[in-house]
CSV table of C-alpha atoms in Angstrom, one decimal:
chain,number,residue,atom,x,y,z
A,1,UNK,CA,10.3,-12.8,8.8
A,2,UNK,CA,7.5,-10.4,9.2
A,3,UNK,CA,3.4,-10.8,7.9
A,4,UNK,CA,1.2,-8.4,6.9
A,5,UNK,CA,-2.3,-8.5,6.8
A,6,UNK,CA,-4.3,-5.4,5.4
A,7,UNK,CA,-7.7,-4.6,6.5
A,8,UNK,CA,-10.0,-1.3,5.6
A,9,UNK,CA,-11.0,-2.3,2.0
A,10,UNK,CA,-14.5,-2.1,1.1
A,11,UNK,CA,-16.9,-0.2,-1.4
A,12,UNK,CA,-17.2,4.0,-1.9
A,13,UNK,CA,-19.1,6.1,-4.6
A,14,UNK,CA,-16.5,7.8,-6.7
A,15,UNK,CA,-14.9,10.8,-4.8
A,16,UNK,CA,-14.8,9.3,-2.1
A,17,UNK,CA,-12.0,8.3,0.8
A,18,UNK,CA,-11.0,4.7,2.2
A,19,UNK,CA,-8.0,3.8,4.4
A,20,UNK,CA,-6.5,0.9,4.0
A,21,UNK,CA,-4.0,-0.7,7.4
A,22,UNK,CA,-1.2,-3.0,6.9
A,23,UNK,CA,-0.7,-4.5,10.2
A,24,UNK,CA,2.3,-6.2,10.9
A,25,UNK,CA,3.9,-8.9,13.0
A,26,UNK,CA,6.4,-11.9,13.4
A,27,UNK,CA,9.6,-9.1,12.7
A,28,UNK,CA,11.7,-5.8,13.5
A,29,UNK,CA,8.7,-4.0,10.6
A,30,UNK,CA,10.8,-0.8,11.2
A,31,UNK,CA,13.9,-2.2,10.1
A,32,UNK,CA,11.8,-2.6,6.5
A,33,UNK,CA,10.4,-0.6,4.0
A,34,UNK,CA,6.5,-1.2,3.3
A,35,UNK,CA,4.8,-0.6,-0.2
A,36,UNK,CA,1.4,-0.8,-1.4
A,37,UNK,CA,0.6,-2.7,-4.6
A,38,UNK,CA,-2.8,-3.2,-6.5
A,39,UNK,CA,-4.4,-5.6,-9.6
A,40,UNK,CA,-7.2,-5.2,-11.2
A,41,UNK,CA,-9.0,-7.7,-13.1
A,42,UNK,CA,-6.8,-8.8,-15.8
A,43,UNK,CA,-4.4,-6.5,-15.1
A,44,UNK,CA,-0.9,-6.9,-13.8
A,45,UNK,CA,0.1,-5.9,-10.5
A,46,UNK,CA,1.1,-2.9,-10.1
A,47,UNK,CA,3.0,-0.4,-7.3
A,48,UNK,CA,0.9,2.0,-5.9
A,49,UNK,CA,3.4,3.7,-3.1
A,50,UNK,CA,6.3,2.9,-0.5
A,51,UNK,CA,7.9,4.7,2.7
A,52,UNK,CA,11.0,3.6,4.0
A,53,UNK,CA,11.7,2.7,7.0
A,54,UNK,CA,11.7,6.0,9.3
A,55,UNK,CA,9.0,7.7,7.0
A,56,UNK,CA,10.9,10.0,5.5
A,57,UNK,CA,11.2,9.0,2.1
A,58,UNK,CA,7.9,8.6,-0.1
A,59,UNK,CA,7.0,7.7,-3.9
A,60,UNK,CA,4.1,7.4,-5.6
A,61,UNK,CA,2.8,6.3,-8.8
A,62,UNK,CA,1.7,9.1,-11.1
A,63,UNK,CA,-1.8,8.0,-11.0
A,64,UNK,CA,-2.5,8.5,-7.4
A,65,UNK,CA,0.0,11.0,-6.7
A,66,UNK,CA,-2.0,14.1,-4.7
A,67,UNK,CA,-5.0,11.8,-4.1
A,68,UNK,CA,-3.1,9.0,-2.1
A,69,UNK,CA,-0.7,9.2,1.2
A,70,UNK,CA,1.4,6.5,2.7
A,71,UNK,CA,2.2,6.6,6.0
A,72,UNK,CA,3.1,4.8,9.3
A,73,UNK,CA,3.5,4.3,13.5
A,74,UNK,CA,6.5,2.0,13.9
A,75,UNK,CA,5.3,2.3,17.5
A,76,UNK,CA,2.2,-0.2,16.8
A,77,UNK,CA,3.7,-2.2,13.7
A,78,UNK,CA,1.4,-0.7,11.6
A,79,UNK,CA,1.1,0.9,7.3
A,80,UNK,CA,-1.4,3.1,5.8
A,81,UNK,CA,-2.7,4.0,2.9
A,82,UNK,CA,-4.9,7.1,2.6
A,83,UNK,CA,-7.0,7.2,-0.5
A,84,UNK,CA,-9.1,10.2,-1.4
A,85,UNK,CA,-11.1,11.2,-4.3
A,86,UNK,CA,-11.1,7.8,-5.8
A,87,UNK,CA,-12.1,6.7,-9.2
A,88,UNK,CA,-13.4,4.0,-10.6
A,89,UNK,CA,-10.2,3.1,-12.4
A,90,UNK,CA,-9.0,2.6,-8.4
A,91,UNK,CA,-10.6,-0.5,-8.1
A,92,UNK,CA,-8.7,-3.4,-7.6
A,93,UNK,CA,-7.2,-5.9,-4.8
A,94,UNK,CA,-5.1,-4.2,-2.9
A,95,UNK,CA,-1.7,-5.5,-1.1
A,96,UNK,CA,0.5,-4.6,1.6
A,97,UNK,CA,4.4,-5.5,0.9
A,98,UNK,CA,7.2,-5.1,2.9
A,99,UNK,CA,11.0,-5.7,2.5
A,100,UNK,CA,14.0,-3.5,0.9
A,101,UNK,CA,13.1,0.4,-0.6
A,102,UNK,CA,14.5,-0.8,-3.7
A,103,UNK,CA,12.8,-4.0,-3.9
A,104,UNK,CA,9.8,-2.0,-3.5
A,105,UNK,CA,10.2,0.1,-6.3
A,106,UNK,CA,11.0,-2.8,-8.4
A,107,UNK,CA,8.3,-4.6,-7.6
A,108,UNK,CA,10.2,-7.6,-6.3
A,109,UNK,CA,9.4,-6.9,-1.9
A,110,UNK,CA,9.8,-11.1,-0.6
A,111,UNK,CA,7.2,-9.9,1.7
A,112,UNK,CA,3.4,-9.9,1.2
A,113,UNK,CA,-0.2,-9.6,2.7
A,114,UNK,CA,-3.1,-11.6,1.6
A,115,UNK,CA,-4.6,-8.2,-0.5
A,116,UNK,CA,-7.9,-6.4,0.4
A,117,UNK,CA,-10.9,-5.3,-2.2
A,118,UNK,CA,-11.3,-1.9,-3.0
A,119,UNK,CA,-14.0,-1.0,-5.1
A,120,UNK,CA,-15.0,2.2,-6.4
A,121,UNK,CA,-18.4,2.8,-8.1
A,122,UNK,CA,-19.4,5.9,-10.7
């Protein structure tokens, strides 16, 4: 069973870049796929992007498709999110998942960190 804690949140003026980590430990975190997720206030949550487990496979939502990248080093157990030109409309709690490609993209991953705050000011 593997947990994820996410660090690298914080506070930018619009346009600007944040990365986010997802560090993992406790299991094999290249035998899984890993998946950002974020929810805003009063908003469902909502999948952001995954990469399976060698890197080679990607998707994005729409809405941060050319402005986010996810990647990782299965050397040090460890996800990223790279986040440029943010928006306001980027701000929410942001959560690192990890668990099947497919359960990713459904939404349903068994695994999840504890979420960091992103917030993005006009």
């Amino acid at each position: 069973q593997v947990q994820l804690v996410e660090s690298g949140g914080g506070s930018v003026q619009a346009g600007g870049s944040l990365r986010l980590s997802c560090a993992a430990s406790g299991g094999a975190f290249s035998r899984y796929s890993m998946g950002w997720f974020r929810q805003a206030p009063g908003k469902e949550r909502e999948f952001v992007a995954a990469i399976n487990w060698s890197g080679g496979n990607t998707d994005y939502a729409d809405s941060v498709k050319g402005r986010f990248t996810i990647s990782r080093d299965n050397d040090n157990n460890t996800g990223y999110l790279q986040m440029n030109y943010l928006k306001p409309e980027d701000t929410a709690v942001y959560y690192c998942a990890a668990d099947g490609y497919m359960l990713l993209l459904g939404g349903r991953p068994n695994y999840w960190g504890q979420g960091t705050q992103v917030t993005v000011s006009s």
